[in-house]
Short mmCIF file of C-alpha atoms in Angstrom, two decimals:
data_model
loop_
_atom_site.label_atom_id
_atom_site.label_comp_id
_atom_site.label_asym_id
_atom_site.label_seq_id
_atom_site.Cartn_x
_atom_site.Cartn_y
_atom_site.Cartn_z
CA UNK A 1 0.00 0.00 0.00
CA UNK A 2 1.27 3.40 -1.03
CA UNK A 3 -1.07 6.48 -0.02
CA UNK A 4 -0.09 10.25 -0.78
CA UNK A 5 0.23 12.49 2.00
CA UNK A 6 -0.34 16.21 1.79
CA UNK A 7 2.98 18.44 0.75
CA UNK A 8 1.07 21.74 0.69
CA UNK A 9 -0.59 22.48 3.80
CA UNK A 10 -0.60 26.60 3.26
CA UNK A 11 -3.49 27.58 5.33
CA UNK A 12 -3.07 24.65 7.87
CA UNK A 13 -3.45 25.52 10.74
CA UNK A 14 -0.88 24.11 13.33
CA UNK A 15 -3.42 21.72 14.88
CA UNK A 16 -4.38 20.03 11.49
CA UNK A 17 -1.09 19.80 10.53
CA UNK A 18 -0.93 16.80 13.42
CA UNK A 19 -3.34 14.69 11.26
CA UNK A 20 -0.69 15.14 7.93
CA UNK A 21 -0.32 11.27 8.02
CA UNK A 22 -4.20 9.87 8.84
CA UNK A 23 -6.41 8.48 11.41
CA UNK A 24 -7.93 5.16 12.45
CA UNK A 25 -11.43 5.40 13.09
CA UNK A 26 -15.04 4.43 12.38
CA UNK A 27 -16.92 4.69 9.38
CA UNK A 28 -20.92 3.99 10.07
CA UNK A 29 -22.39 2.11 6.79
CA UNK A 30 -25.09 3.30 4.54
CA UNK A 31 -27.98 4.54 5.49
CA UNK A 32 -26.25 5.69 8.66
CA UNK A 33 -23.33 7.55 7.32
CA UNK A 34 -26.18 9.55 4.76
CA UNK A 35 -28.65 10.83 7.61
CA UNK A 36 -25.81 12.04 10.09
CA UNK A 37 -24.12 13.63 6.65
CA UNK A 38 -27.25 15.43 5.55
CA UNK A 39 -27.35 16.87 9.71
CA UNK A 40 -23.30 17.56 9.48
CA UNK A 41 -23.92 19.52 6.25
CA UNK A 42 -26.85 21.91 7.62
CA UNK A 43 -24.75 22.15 11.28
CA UNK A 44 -21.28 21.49 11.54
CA UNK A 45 -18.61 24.44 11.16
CA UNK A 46 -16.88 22.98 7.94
CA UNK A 47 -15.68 19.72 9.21
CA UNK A 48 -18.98 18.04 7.17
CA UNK A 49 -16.98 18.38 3.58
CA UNK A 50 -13.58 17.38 5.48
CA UNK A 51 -14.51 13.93 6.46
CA UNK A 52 -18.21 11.70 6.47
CA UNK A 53 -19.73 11.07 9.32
CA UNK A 54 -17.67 8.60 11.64
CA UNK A 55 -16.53 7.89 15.21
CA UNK A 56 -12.73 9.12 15.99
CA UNK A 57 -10.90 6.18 17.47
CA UNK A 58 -6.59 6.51 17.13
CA UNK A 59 -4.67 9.81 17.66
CA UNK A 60 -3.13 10.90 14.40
CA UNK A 61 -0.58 8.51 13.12
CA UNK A 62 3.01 9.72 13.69
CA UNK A 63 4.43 9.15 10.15
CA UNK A 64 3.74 7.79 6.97
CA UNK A 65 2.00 4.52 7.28
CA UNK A 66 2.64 1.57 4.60
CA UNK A 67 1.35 -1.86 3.95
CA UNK A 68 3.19 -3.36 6.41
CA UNK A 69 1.83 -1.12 9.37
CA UNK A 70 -1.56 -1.79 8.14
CA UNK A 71 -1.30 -5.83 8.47
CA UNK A 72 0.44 -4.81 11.96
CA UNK A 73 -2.73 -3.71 13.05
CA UNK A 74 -4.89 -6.18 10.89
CA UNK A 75 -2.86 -9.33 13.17
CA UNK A 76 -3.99 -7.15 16.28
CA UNK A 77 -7.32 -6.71 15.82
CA UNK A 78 -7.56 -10.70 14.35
CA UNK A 79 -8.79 -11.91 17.56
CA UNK A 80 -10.96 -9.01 18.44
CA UNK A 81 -14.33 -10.25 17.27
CA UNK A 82 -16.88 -7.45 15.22
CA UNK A 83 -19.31 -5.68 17.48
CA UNK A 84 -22.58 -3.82 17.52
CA UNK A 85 -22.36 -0.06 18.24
CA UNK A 86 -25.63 1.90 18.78
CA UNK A 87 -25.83 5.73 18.82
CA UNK A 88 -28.08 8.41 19.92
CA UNK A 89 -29.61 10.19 21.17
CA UNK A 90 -28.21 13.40 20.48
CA UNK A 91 -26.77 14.82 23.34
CA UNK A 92 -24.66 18.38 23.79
CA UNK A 93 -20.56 17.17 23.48
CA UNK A 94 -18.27 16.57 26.80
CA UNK A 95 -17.59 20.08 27.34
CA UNK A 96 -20.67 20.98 26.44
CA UNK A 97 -19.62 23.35 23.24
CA UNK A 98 -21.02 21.19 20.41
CA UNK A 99 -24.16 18.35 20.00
CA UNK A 100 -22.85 14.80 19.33
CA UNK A 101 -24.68 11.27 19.03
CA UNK A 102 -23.92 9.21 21.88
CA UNK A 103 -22.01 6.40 21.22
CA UNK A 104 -22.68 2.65 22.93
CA UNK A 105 -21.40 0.60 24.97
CA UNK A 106 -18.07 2.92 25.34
CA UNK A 107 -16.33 -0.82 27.24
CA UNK A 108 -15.73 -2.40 23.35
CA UNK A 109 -14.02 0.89 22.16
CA UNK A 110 -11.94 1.15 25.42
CA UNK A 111 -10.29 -2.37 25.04
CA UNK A 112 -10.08 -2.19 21.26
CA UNK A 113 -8.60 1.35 21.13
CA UNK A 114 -5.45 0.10 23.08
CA UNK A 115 -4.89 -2.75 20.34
CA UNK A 116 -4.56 0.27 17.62
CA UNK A 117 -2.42 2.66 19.43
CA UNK A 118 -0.56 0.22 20.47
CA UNK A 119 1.02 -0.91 16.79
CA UNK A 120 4.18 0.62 15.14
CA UNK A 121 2.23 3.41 13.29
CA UNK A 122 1.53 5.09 16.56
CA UNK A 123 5.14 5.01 17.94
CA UNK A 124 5.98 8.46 18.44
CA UNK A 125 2.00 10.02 17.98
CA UNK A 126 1.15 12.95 19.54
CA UNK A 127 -0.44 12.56 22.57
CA UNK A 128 -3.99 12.63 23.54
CA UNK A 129 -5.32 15.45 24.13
CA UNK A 130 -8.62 14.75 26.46
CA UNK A 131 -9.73 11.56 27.62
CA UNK A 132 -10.91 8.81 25.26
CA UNK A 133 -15.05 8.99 24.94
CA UNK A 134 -16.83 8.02 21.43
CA UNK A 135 -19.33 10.13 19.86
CA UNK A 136 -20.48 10.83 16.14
CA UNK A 137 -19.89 14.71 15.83
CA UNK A 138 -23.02 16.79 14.64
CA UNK A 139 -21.80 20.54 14.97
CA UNK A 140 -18.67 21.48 16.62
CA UNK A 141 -16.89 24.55 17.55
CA UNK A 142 -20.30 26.40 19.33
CA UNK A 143 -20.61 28.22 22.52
CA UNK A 144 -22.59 26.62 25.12
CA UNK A 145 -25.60 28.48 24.19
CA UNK A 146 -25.76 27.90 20.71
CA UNK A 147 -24.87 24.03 21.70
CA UNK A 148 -28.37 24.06 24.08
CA UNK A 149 -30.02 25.56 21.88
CA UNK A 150 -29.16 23.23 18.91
CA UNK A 151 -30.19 20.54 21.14
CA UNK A 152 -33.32 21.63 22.24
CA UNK A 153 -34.09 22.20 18.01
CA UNK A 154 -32.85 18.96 17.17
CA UNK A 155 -34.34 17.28 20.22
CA UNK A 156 -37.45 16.02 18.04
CA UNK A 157 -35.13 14.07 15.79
CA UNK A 158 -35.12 11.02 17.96
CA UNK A 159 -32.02 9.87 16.05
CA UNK A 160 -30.00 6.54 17.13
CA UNK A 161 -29.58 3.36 15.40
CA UNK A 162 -27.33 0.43 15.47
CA UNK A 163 -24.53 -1.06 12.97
CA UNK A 164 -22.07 -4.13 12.95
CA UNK A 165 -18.30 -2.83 12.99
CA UNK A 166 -16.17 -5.69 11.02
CA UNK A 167 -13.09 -2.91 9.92
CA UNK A 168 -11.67 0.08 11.14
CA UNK A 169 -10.80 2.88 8.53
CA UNK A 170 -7.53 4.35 7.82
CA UNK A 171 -8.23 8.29 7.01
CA UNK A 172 -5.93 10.75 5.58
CA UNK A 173 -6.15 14.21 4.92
CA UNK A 174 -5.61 16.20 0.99
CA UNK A 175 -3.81 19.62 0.52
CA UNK A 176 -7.90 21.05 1.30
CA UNK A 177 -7.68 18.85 4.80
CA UNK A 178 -10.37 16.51 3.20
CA UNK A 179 -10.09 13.08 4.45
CA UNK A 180 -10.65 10.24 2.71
CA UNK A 181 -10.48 6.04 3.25
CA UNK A 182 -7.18 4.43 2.25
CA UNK A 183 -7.60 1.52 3.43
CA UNK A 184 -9.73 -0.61 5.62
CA UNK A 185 -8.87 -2.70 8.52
CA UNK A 186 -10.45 -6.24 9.21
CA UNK A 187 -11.50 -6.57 12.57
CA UNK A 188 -11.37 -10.48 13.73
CA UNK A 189 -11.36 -13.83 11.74
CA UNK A 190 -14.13 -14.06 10.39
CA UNK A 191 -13.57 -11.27 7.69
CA UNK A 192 -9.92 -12.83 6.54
#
């Protein structure tokens, strides 16, 4: 595997320039990833045409990652069978500046997420910058306010479903800072 990594990141600013080299995280399938899309597009800052709908797993890898590091981290997650995730309902985001679909049950996350960070591709990542807690992001980067008030719009929606997670994706940023899959990653046996 050979992916392209930016080279012109005028206009970066210094915190996107961390994800240069991708992510490792969620993708929810169709229809799921098209209704939290269509709410991303109407509410979220800009990140909506940067990256679909998904759940942020890894920190940002620390270099460029190749075939090798991806089969790395296929052998890890071998034995770590696919899971159900649910989300929703909406709820306003941990520090309350943004509305975010819950994510469920958080335990299957916490004991995969140390599996991926814990291959080659991550040696030498940035750290963590808050503590670990899935969510599917709506709208981000609002005051408190606007994030109550969003809710209490929204609140109607009722939104949550559930979907089987057999692969992780590997995300990577263009020159624009719009991600896109390189490559996915089978999660247990029964996908090989």
């Amino acid at each position: 595997m050979s992916t392209r990594y930016a080279e012109c990141m005028t206009g970066w600013k210094p915190w996107m320039k961390e994800y240069r080299y991708g992510i490792v995280l969620i993708i929810p399938p169709e229809p799921h990833r098209a209704v939290v899309n269509a709410l991303r597009r109407v509410y979220t800052w800009s990140q909506g045409s940067e990256c679909d709908a998904h759940i942020s797993l890894s920190v940002p890898a620390a270099g460029p990652v190749n075939a090798i590091d991806l089969l790395e981290l296929e052998d890890m997650l071998a034995g770590f069978e696919p899971f159900l995730l649910h989300y929703g309902p909406i709820i306003t985001g941990g520090d309350g500046r943004g509305i975010v679909l819950d994510i469920q049950p958080q335990e299957v996350l916490n004991r995969l997420l140390p599996l991926v960070e814990g291959t080659r591709m991550f040696q030498g990542a940035p750290e963590r910058k808050w503590p670990f807690s899935a969510h599917m992001t709506i709208a981000e980067i609002l005051t408190i306010p606007q994030s109550l008030e969003l809710r209490s719009q929204l609140s109607d929606l009722n939104l949550s479903g559930s979907f089987r997670v057999d692969h992780l994706s590997y995300i990577v940023p263009d020159e624009n800072f719009a991600f896109t899959e390189r490559a996915k990653i089978k999660v247990g046996r029964d996908c090989r």
